[in-house]
Coordinates of C-alpha atoms in Angstrom, one line a residue:
Chain A
X1 CA -15.9 7.3 27.3
X2 CA -18.6 6.6 24.8
X3 CA -20.1 3.3 25.8
X4 CA -22.2 1.3 23.5
X5 CA -23.8 -1.1 26.0
X6 CA -27.1 -2.7 26.3
X7 CA -28.7 -5.3 28.6
X8 CA -31.3 -7.2 26.6
X9 CA -32.6 -10.5 25.4
X10 CA -30.1 -11.7 22.9
X11 CA -32.9 -13.0 20.6
X12 CA -34.4 -9.5 20.1
X13 CA -33.3 -6.9 17.6
X14 CA -30.2 -5.2 19.1
X15 CA -31.0 -1.7 20.3
X16 CA -28.0 0.3 21.3
X17 CA -27.9 2.8 24.0
X18 CA -25.3 5.4 23.4
X19 CA -24.0 7.1 26.5
X20 CA -22.3 10.3 25.4
X21 CA -19.7 11.8 27.7
X22 CA -20.4 15.5 28.2
X23 CA -18.1 17.6 26.1
X24 CA -17.2 21.2 26.4
X25 CA -17.9 23.6 23.6
X26 CA -15.2 25.8 22.1
X27 CA -16.5 29.3 21.5
X28 CA -14.9 31.5 18.8
X29 CA -13.7 33.9 21.5
X30 CA -12.0 31.1 23.4
X31 CA -10.4 29.8 20.2
X32 CA -9.1 33.3 19.4
X33 CA -7.6 33.7 22.8
X34 CA -5.9 30.3 22.5
X35 CA -4.5 31.2 19.0
X36 CA -3.4 34.6 20.3
X37 CA -1.5 32.9 23.1
X38 CA 0.2 30.5 20.7
X39 CA 1.4 33.4 18.5
X40 CA 0.3 37.0 17.7
X41 CA 0.9 36.1 14.0
X42 CA -2.3 34.4 12.9
X43 CA -0.7 32.1 10.3
X44 CA 2.0 31.0 12.7
X45 CA -0.7 30.4 15.4
X46 CA -2.6 28.3 12.9
X47 CA 0.4 26.1 12.2
X48 CA 1.2 25.8 15.9
X49 CA -2.4 24.9 16.7
X50 CA -2.2 22.0 14.2
X51 CA 1.0 20.8 15.7
X52 CA -0.4 21.0 19.3
X53 CA -3.5 19.1 18.1
X54 CA -1.4 16.4 16.4
X55 CA 0.7 15.9 19.5
X56 CA -2.5 15.5 21.6
X57 CA -3.8 13.0 19.1
X58 CA -0.5 11.1 19.4
X59 CA -0.7 11.3 23.2
X60 CA -4.2 9.8 23.4
X61 CA -3.4 7.2 20.8
X62 CA -0.2 6.1 22.5
X63 CA -2.2 5.8 25.8
X64 CA -4.7 3.4 24.1
X65 CA -7.7 5.8 24.3
X66 CA -10.8 5.1 22.1
X67 CA -11.2 8.5 20.4
X68 CA -7.9 10.4 20.2
X69 CA -9.3 13.1 17.9
X70 CA -12.2 13.9 20.2
X71 CA -10.0 13.8 23.3
X72 CA -7.5 16.2 21.6
X73 CA -10.4 18.6 20.8
X74 CA -11.6 18.4 24.4
X75 CA -8.1 19.2 25.9
X76 CA -7.7 22.2 23.7
X77 CA -11.2 23.4 24.5
X78 CA -10.6 23.3 28.2
X79 CA -7.3 25.1 27.9
X80 CA -8.8 27.7 25.6
X81 CA -11.7 28.3 28.0
X82 CA -9.2 28.9 30.9
X83 CA -7.3 31.4 28.8
X84 CA -10.6 33.1 27.8
X85 CA -11.5 33.3 31.5
X86 CA -8.3 35.3 32.2
X87 CA -6.0 32.6 33.5
X88 CA -2.4 33.4 32.7
X89 CA -0.8 30.6 30.8
X90 CA 2.7 31.2 29.6
X91 CA 3.1 28.2 27.4
X92 CA -0.2 26.8 26.2
X93 CA 1.5 24.1 24.1
X94 CA 2.9 22.5 27.3
X95 CA 0.0 23.4 29.5
X96 CA -2.5 21.6 27.2
X97 CA -0.5 18.3 27.6
X98 CA -1.0 18.7 31.4
X99 CA -4.8 19.1 30.7
X100 CA -4.7 16.1 28.5
X101 CA -3.2 14.0 31.4
X102 CA -6.0 15.1 33.7
X103 CA -8.5 14.2 31.0
X104 CA -6.8 10.8 30.6
X105 CA -7.6 10.1 34.3
X106 CA -11.2 11.0 33.7
X107 CA -11.3 8.7 30.6
X108 CA -9.8 5.8 32.6
X109 CA -12.3 6.4 35.4
X110 CA -15.2 6.4 33.0
X111 CA -13.8 3.2 31.4
X112 CA -13.6 1.6 34.8
X113 CA -17.2 2.6 35.6
X114 CA -18.4 1.2 32.3
X115 CA -16.6 -2.1 33.0
X116 CA -18.2 -2.3 36.5
X117 CA -21.7 -1.6 35.0
X118 CA -21.1 -4.2 32.4
X119 CA -20.0 -6.8 34.9
X120 CA -23.0 -6.1 37.2
X121 CA -25.5 -6.7 34.4
X122 CA -26.5 -10.3 33.7
X123 CA -26.7 -10.1 29.9
X124 CA -24.6 -7.4 28.4
X125 CA -24.3 -7.2 24.7
X126 CA -21.6 -5.0 23.4
X127 CA -22.8 -3.4 20.2
X128 CA -20.9 -4.8 17.3
X129 CA -18.3 -2.4 15.8
X130 CA -19.3 -1.5 12.2
X131 CA -17.6 -3.8 9.7
X132 CA -14.4 -2.3 8.4
X133 CA -14.0 -1.7 4.7
X134 CA -13.3 -4.5 2.3
X135 CA -9.6 -5.3 2.8
X136 CA -9.3 -5.7 -1.0
X137 CA -10.4 -2.0 -1.4
X138 CA -7.5 -0.9 0.8
X139 CA -5.1 -3.0 -1.3
X140 CA -6.5 -1.6 -4.5
X141 CA -6.2 1.9 -3.2
X142 CA -2.6 1.2 -2.1
X143 CA -1.7 0.0 -5.6
X144 CA -3.2 3.2 -7.0
X145 CA -1.3 5.4 -4.6
X146 CA 1.9 3.5 -5.3
X147 CA 1.4 4.3 -9.0
X148 CA 1.4 8.0 -8.2
X149 CA 4.6 7.9 -6.2
X150 CA 7.9 8.8 -8.0
X151 CA 9.5 5.6 -9.3
X152 CA 12.4 5.7 -6.9
X153 CA 10.2 6.2 -3.9
X154 CA 7.9 3.3 -5.0
X155 CA 10.9 1.0 -5.4
X156 CA 12.3 2.0 -2.1
X157 CA 9.1 1.4 -0.1
X158 CA 8.4 -1.9 -1.8
X159 CA 11.9 -3.2 -1.3
X160 CA 12.0 -1.9 2.2
X161 CA 8.9 -3.9 3.3
X162 CA 9.5 -6.9 1.0
X163 CA 10.4 -10.3 2.4
X164 CA 10.6 -11.7 5.9
X165 CA 13.3 -11.6 8.6
X166 CA 16.7 -12.2 7.0
X167 CA 15.5 -11.5 3.4
X168 CA 14.1 -8.1 4.7
X169 CA 17.4 -7.3 6.4
X170 CA 19.3 -8.1 3.2
X171 CA 17.0 -5.9 1.2
X172 CA 17.5 -3.0 3.5
X173 CA 21.2 -3.5 3.5
X174 CA 21.2 -3.4 -0.3
X175 CA 19.1 -0.3 -0.2
X176 CA 21.5 1.6 2.1
X177 CA 24.4 0.6 -0.2
X178 CA 22.5 1.6 -3.4
X179 CA 21.3 5.0 -2.0
X180 CA 24.5 5.6 -0.1
X181 CA 22.7 6.4 3.1
X182 CA 22.8 5.0 6.6
X183 CA 20.2 2.7 8.2
X184 CA 18.7 5.5 10.2
X185 CA 18.2 7.8 7.2
X186 CA 16.8 4.9 5.2
X187 CA 14.3 4.1 8.0
X188 CA 13.2 7.7 8.3
X189 CA 12.8 8.0 4.5
X190 CA 10.7 4.8 4.4
X191 CA 8.6 6.1 7.3
X192 CA 7.9 9.4 5.4
X193 CA 6.9 7.6 2.3
X194 CA 4.8 5.2 4.4
X195 CA 3.0 8.1 6.1
X196 CA 2.4 9.8 2.7
X197 CA 1.0 6.5 1.3
X198 CA -1.3 6.0 4.3
X199 CA -2.9 9.5 3.9
X200 CA -3.4 8.7 0.2
X201 CA -4.9 5.3 0.9
X202 CA -7.3 6.6 3.5
X203 CA -8.4 9.4 1.2
X204 CA -8.9 6.9 -1.6
X205 CA -10.9 4.5 0.7
X206 CA -13.1 7.3 1.8
X207 CA -13.7 8.4 -1.7
X208 CA -14.5 5.1 -3.4
X209 CA -15.5 3.0 -0.3
X210 CA -19.0 1.9 0.5
Chain B
X1 CA 12.5 -5.3 15.7
X2 CA 15.8 -4.8 14.0
X3 CA 17.4 -2.4 16.4
X4 CA 17.6 -3.8 19.9
X5 CA 19.0 -0.6 21.5
X6 CA 17.9 0.3 25.0
X7 CA 16.1 3.4 23.8
X8 CA 14.0 1.5 21.3
X9 CA 13.2 -1.1 23.9
X10 CA 11.9 1.6 26.2
X11 CA 9.8 3.0 23.3
X12 CA 8.4 -0.5 22.6
X13 CA 7.4 -0.9 26.3
X14 CA 5.9 2.5 26.3
X15 CA 3.8 1.8 23.2
X16 CA 2.6 -1.5 24.8
X17 CA 1.6 0.4 27.9
X18 CA 4.1 -1.5 29.9
X19 CA 6.0 1.4 31.6
X20 CA 5.3 2.9 35.0
X21 CA 3.4 6.2 34.8
X22 CA 6.4 8.4 35.6
X23 CA 8.5 6.8 32.8
X24 CA 5.6 7.2 30.4
X25 CA 5.5 10.9 31.2
X26 CA 9.2 11.2 30.6
X27 CA 8.9 9.5 27.2
X28 CA 6.0 11.9 26.2
X29 CA 7.7 15.0 27.4
X30 CA 10.8 14.1 25.5
X31 CA 8.8 13.3 22.4
X32 CA 7.0 16.7 22.4
X33 CA 10.3 18.6 22.8
X34 CA 12.6 16.6 20.6
X35 CA 11.4 16.0 17.0
X36 CA 14.1 13.3 16.4
X37 CA 12.7 11.3 19.4
X38 CA 9.2 11.8 18.2
X39 CA 10.1 10.3 14.8
X40 CA 11.8 7.4 16.6
X41 CA 8.6 6.6 18.4
X42 CA 6.7 6.7 15.1
X43 CA 9.2 4.5 13.4
X44 CA 9.1 2.0 16.3
X45 CA 5.3 2.1 16.2
X46 CA 5.3 1.3 12.5
X47 CA 7.7 -1.6 13.1
X48 CA 5.6 -2.9 16.0
X49 CA 2.5 -2.9 13.8
X50 CA 4.3 -4.7 11.0
X51 CA 5.6 -7.3 13.5
X52 CA 2.0 -7.9 14.7
X53 CA 0.6 -8.1 11.2
X54 CA 3.2 -10.7 10.2
X55 CA 2.6 -12.8 13.3
X56 CA 6.0 -12.1 14.9
X57 CA 4.5 -10.9 18.2
X58 CA 3.1 -13.8 20.2
X59 CA 1.7 -14.6 23.7
X60 CA 1.4 -12.0 26.3
X61 CA 3.0 -9.3 24.2
X62 CA 0.4 -9.9 21.5
X63 CA -2.4 -9.6 24.0
X64 CA -0.9 -6.4 25.3
X65 CA -0.6 -5.1 21.7
X66 CA -4.3 -5.9 21.0
X67 CA -5.4 -4.3 24.2
X68 CA -3.6 -1.1 23.5
X69 CA -3.5 -0.8 19.7
X70 CA -7.0 -1.9 18.8
X71 CA -8.7 0.7 21.0
X72 CA -9.0 3.5 18.5
X73 CA -10.2 3.5 14.9
X74 CA -7.1 5.5 13.9
X75 CA -4.8 2.8 15.0
X76 CA -7.0 0.1 13.5
X77 CA -6.6 1.9 10.2
X78 CA -2.8 1.8 10.7
X79 CA -3.0 -1.9 11.2
X80 CA -5.2 -2.4 8.1
X81 CA -2.8 -0.3 6.1
X82 CA 0.2 -2.4 7.3
X83 CA -1.6 -5.5 6.2
X84 CA -2.2 -4.0 2.8
X85 CA 1.4 -2.9 2.5
X86 CA 2.7 -6.4 3.5
X87 CA 0.3 -7.9 0.9
X88 CA 1.4 -5.6 -1.9
X89 CA 5.1 -5.7 -1.0
X90 CA 4.8 -9.5 -1.0
X91 CA 3.3 -9.4 -4.5
X92 CA 6.2 -7.4 -5.8
X93 CA 8.7 -10.0 -4.6
X94 CA 7.8 -12.8 -7.0
X95 CA 7.8 -10.4 -9.9
X96 CA 11.4 -9.5 -9.0
X97 CA 12.4 -13.0 -8.4
X98 CA 10.5 -14.6 -11.2
X99 CA 13.6 -15.4 -13.2
X100 CA 14.9 -17.4 -10.2
X101 CA 11.7 -19.2 -9.4
X102 CA 11.3 -22.9 -10.1
X103 CA 7.8 -24.5 -10.6
X104 CA 6.7 -26.3 -7.4
X105 CA 7.1 -30.0 -7.2
X106 CA 4.7 -31.9 -5.0
X107 CA 6.7 -35.2 -4.9
X108 CA 10.2 -33.8 -4.6
X109 CA 11.0 -35.3 -1.3
X110 CA 10.3 -38.9 -2.4
X111 CA 10.5 -39.0 -6.2
X112 CA 13.2 -41.6 -6.3
X113 CA 11.2 -44.1 -4.3
X114 CA 8.1 -43.4 -6.2
X115 CA 9.8 -43.8 -9.6
X116 CA 11.5 -47.1 -8.5
X117 CA 8.1 -48.4 -7.4
X118 CA 6.5 -47.5 -10.6
X119 CA 9.2 -48.9 -12.8
X120 CA 9.3 -52.1 -10.8
X121 CA 5.8 -53.2 -11.9
X122 CA 4.3 -52.9 -15.4
X123 CA 0.7 -52.9 -14.2
X124 CA -2.3 -50.8 -15.1
X125 CA -1.3 -48.7 -12.2
X126 CA 2.1 -48.0 -13.8
X127 CA 0.5 -47.0 -17.1
X128 CA -2.0 -44.8 -15.3
X129 CA 0.8 -43.2 -13.3
X130 CA 2.8 -42.5 -16.5
X131 CA -0.2 -40.9 -18.1
X132 CA -0.4 -38.7 -15.0
X133 CA 3.2 -37.8 -15.3
X134 CA 2.7 -36.8 -18.9
X135 CA -0.2 -34.6 -18.0
X136 CA 1.8 -32.9 -15.3
X137 CA 4.8 -32.4 -17.7
X138 CA 2.4 -30.8 -20.2
X139 CA 1.0 -28.5 -17.6
X140 CA 4.4 -27.5 -16.4
X141 CA 5.5 -26.8 -20.0
X142 CA 2.4 -24.7 -20.7
X143 CA 3.0 -22.8 -17.5
X144 CA 6.5 -22.1 -18.5
X145 CA 5.4 -20.9 -21.9
X146 CA 2.9 -18.5 -20.4
X147 CA 5.5 -17.2 -17.9
X148 CA 8.0 -16.7 -20.7
X149 CA 5.5 -14.7 -22.7
X150 CA 4.6 -12.6 -19.6
X151 CA 8.3 -12.0 -18.8
X152 CA 8.9 -10.9 -22.4
X153 CA 6.0 -8.4 -22.1
X154 CA 7.4 -7.1 -18.8
X155 CA 10.9 -6.8 -20.2
X156 CA 9.6 -4.7 -23.2
X157 CA 7.7 -2.5 -20.9
X158 CA 10.7 -2.0 -18.6
X159 CA 12.9 -1.2 -21.6
X160 CA 10.4 1.3 -22.9
X161 CA 10.2 2.9 -19.4
X162 CA 14.0 3.0 -19.2
X163 CA 14.3 4.7 -22.6
X164 CA 11.7 7.3 -21.5
X165 CA 13.6 7.9 -18.2
X166 CA 16.9 8.3 -20.1
X167 CA 15.3 10.9 -22.4
X168 CA 13.9 12.7 -19.5
X169 CA 17.2 12.7 -17.6
X170 CA 19.0 14.0 -20.7
X171 CA 16.6 16.8 -21.1
X172 CA 16.9 17.7 -17.4
X173 CA 20.6 17.4 -17.5
X174 CA 20.7 19.7 -20.5
X175 CA 18.6 22.2 -18.6
X176 CA 20.9 22.0 -15.6
X177 CA 24.0 22.5 -17.8
X178 CA 22.3 25.6 -19.3
X179 CA 21.5 26.9 -15.9
X180 CA 25.0 26.3 -14.7
X181 CA 26.5 28.0 -17.8
X182 CA 24.2 30.9 -17.2
X183 CA 25.3 31.1 -13.5
X184 CA 28.9 31.0 -14.6
X185 CA 28.3 33.7 -17.2
X186 CA 26.6 35.9 -14.6
X187 CA 29.5 35.3 -12.1
X188 CA 32.0 36.3 -14.8
X189 CA 30.0 39.4 -15.5
X190 CA 29.9 40.2 -11.8
X191 CA 33.7 39.6 -11.5
X192 CA 34.3 42.0 -14.4
X193 CA 31.9 44.5 -12.8
X194 CA 33.6 44.2 -9.4
X195 CA 37.1 44.4 -10.8
X196 CA 37.9 40.7 -10.5
X197 CA 36.2 39.9 -7.2
X198 CA 34.8 36.4 -6.8
X199 CA 30.9 35.9 -7.0
X200 CA 29.6 36.0 -3.4
X201 CA 26.8 33.4 -4.0
X202 CA 27.4 29.6 -4.4
X203 CA 24.6 28.0 -6.3
X204 CA 23.3 24.5 -7.0
X205 CA 20.4 23.2 -9.0
X206 CA 18.7 20.0 -7.9
X207 CA 16.6 18.2 -10.5
X208 CA 13.7 15.8 -9.8
X209 CA 13.8 12.2 -10.9
X210 CA 17.6 11.8 -11.4
X211 CA 18.7 8.6 -9.7
X212 CA 21.0 9.5 -6.9
X213 CA 22.7 6.1 -6.7
X214 CA 24.5 6.3 -10.0
X215 CA 27.6 8.5 -10.6
X216 CA 28.9 11.3 -8.5
X217 CA 26.6 13.4 -6.4
X218 CA 25.7 17.0 -7.6
X219 CA 28.3 19.3 -6.0
X220 CA 27.9 22.7 -4.5
X221 CA 31.3 24.3 -4.7
X222 CA 31.5 27.2 -2.2
X223 CA 34.2 29.8 -2.9
X224 CA 36.0 31.1 0.2
X225 CA 34.5 34.6 -0.2
X226 CA 30.9 33.3 -0.7
X227 CA 28.5 34.5 2.0
X228 CA 25.4 32.9 0.7
X229 CA 24.5 29.5 -0.7
X230 CA 21.6 29.2 -3.1
X231 CA 20.0 25.8 -3.7
X232 CA 17.3 25.7 -6.4
X233 CA 15.1 22.6 -6.3
X234 CA 13.3 22.2 -9.6
X235 CA 9.6 21.1 -9.3
X236 CA 7.6 18.9 -11.5
X237 CA 4.1 20.1 -12.7
X238 CA 2.4 17.7 -10.3
X239 CA 4.1 19.3 -7.3
X240 CA 1.4 21.9 -7.1
X241 CA 1.5 23.0 -3.4
X242 CA 0.8 26.5 -2.0
X243 CA 3.8 26.2 0.3
X244 CA 6.9 24.0 0.7
X245 CA 9.1 22.8 3.5
X246 CA 12.7 21.9 3.2
X247 CA 14.8 19.8 5.6
X248 CA 18.5 19.7 5.2
X249 CA 20.5 17.0 7.0
X250 CA 24.1 15.8 6.9
X251 CA 24.8 12.4 5.5
X252 CA 24.8 11.0 9.1
X253 CA 21.2 12.4 9.6
X254 CA 22.1 15.5 11.7
X255 CA 19.7 18.3 11.1
X256 CA 21.3 21.4 9.5
X257 CA 18.2 23.5 8.9
X258 CA 14.5 23.3 8.4
X259 CA 12.6 26.0 6.5
X260 CA 8.9 26.2 6.1
X261 CA 6.5 28.4 4.3
X262 CA 8.6 28.5 1.1
X263 CA 6.8 29.3 -2.1
X264 CA 7.5 28.1 -5.6
X265 CA 9.2 30.6 -7.9
X266 CA 9.2 30.7 -11.7
X267 CA 12.5 29.6 -13.2
X268 CA 13.7 29.2 -16.7
X269 CA 12.8 25.5 -16.6
X270 CA 9.4 25.7 -15.0
X271 CA 8.9 26.2 -11.2
X272 CA 11.4 25.8 -8.5
X273 CA 11.8 26.2 -4.7
X274 CA 14.8 28.3 -3.8
X275 CA 16.6 27.8 -0.5
X276 CA 19.1 30.5 0.5
X277 CA 21.2 30.0 3.5
X278 CA 24.5 31.4 4.9
X279 CA 27.3 29.6 3.2
X280 CA 29.0 29.2 6.6
X281 CA 26.3 26.6 7.6
X282 CA 27.5 24.2 5.0
X283 CA 30.8 22.5 5.8
X284 CA 32.3 20.2 3.2
X285 CA 30.7 16.8 3.1
X286 CA 27.6 15.0 1.9
X287 CA 24.0 16.2 2.6
X288 CA 20.5 15.0 2.2
X289 CA 17.7 17.4 1.4
X290 CA 14.0 16.6 1.8
X291 CA 11.4 18.6 0.0
X292 CA 7.9 18.5 1.2
X293 CA 4.7 20.2 -0.1
X294 CA 2.4 21.7 2.5
X295 CA -1.3 22.1 2.2
X296 CA -4.0 22.8 4.8
X297 CA -1.8 21.7 7.7
X298 CA -0.5 18.6 6.1
X299 CA 2.9 18.0 4.6
X300 CA 3.7 15.5 1.9
X301 CA 7.1 14.3 0.7
X302 CA 8.0 15.4 -2.8
X303 CA 11.6 14.2 -3.1
X304 CA 14.9 13.4 -1.5
X305 CA 18.1 14.8 -2.9
X306 CA 21.7 14.0 -2.0
X307 CA 24.5 16.4 -2.9
X308 CA 27.9 17.2 -1.7
X309 CA 29.5 20.5 -0.6
X310 CA 33.1 21.3 -1.4
X311 CA 35.2 24.3 -0.6
X312 CA 36.4 26.0 -3.8
X313 CA 39.8 27.7 -3.6

């Protein structure tokens, strides 16, 4: 785990010691072997690679890890290296999840070690996390993204998330009746629009943020 | 959480890191092999984040959530997004309910007593209070005037939008009718050519932006002899993606087919995505089709279409 820990006089200017966990490097050859194992068709292999990576991100996120993206890269790198070294792996998409579980144990161990070090030091200052963007910026971006949605999707998402408790339930009931769909379909439709909006908002924040 | 089913409870416990390791592995293995279950987890996660943002999760569960969900920047972004969504959805509610809204009254719970006390004594305090009431009344009336003006403006805007939408729908409907007539014409020509045989392809055109809640659903009539069904999904100019993905489900949400790597084709009315599938895959009933645009590994929803399938005798 990347730990940002420092023992120091709290009055002095904070100086952060970053302890980087050693990460493996993915060579072009190893990546090619991994893609080849996913599918001989390069386009299909690319699509499968993205799916595998997304699943790994989900896995590390669900398990409450600090850097799901980096951990996903690391799991793929380790699997790719084994394939490049000649290990026979029939189903890399499943195998890589096993590698991820082993990596998770390492991450937990490193976290535990960091906690022990922190507890043993008399004055440990955890480096402050960088301030997140202005919440108003995200709201403004969301308004912009909503403006770009088709009108029926915009109305659906706003009505779906509008109100509290019983008002929300009533709104959703009205939506199922109006759209002639069941609750499950409505929920999945709202989720898809929500995901699409979130990508749009993050792109907008990155573009116009500080 | 709205759905208290056992399955969702397990997912909530999983997401809060509250399941034994073996059960966690079972949840993950199922998620990575069953797309429906994966979507369920994502839906439950979104609900859980919303509940946290709205303060509906308390006590130990809240601490568990914070311990687990605040660990990664990706998840913190999800929480910030949920906050923004709740904020914006909350804003839209008063706009919808404005006609029903009443101006707030700070003395509503005890106005009778207050009035009786004031009328009981004609003192400077009484006069001062009456002047205060007049000021408040004036403020309320001004507020109502401003609100009325604003509502009129919104109403005009809505009417203009509705007119535009109707014009657009009429144009699209006309295009659909022309396309249908052309298909009928071709089918008739084919029948003549084949000595009276029925056209082997059943076709349907789906248009963007047509409200699906009003009127009958577009219908795909499949003749008995049809081997192939052809669904043409008309695109708008903004739907500029190199590839498209189509998901077809029954009305109850059961997956019929998913097809990726589809490309837009030129049609008489612009561009369209064409889905061809064996007619035998479509039994009579209602269907929902999701069209997504795909670009550099990401897919984005473009539209949802409902239609019905009927057997044509």
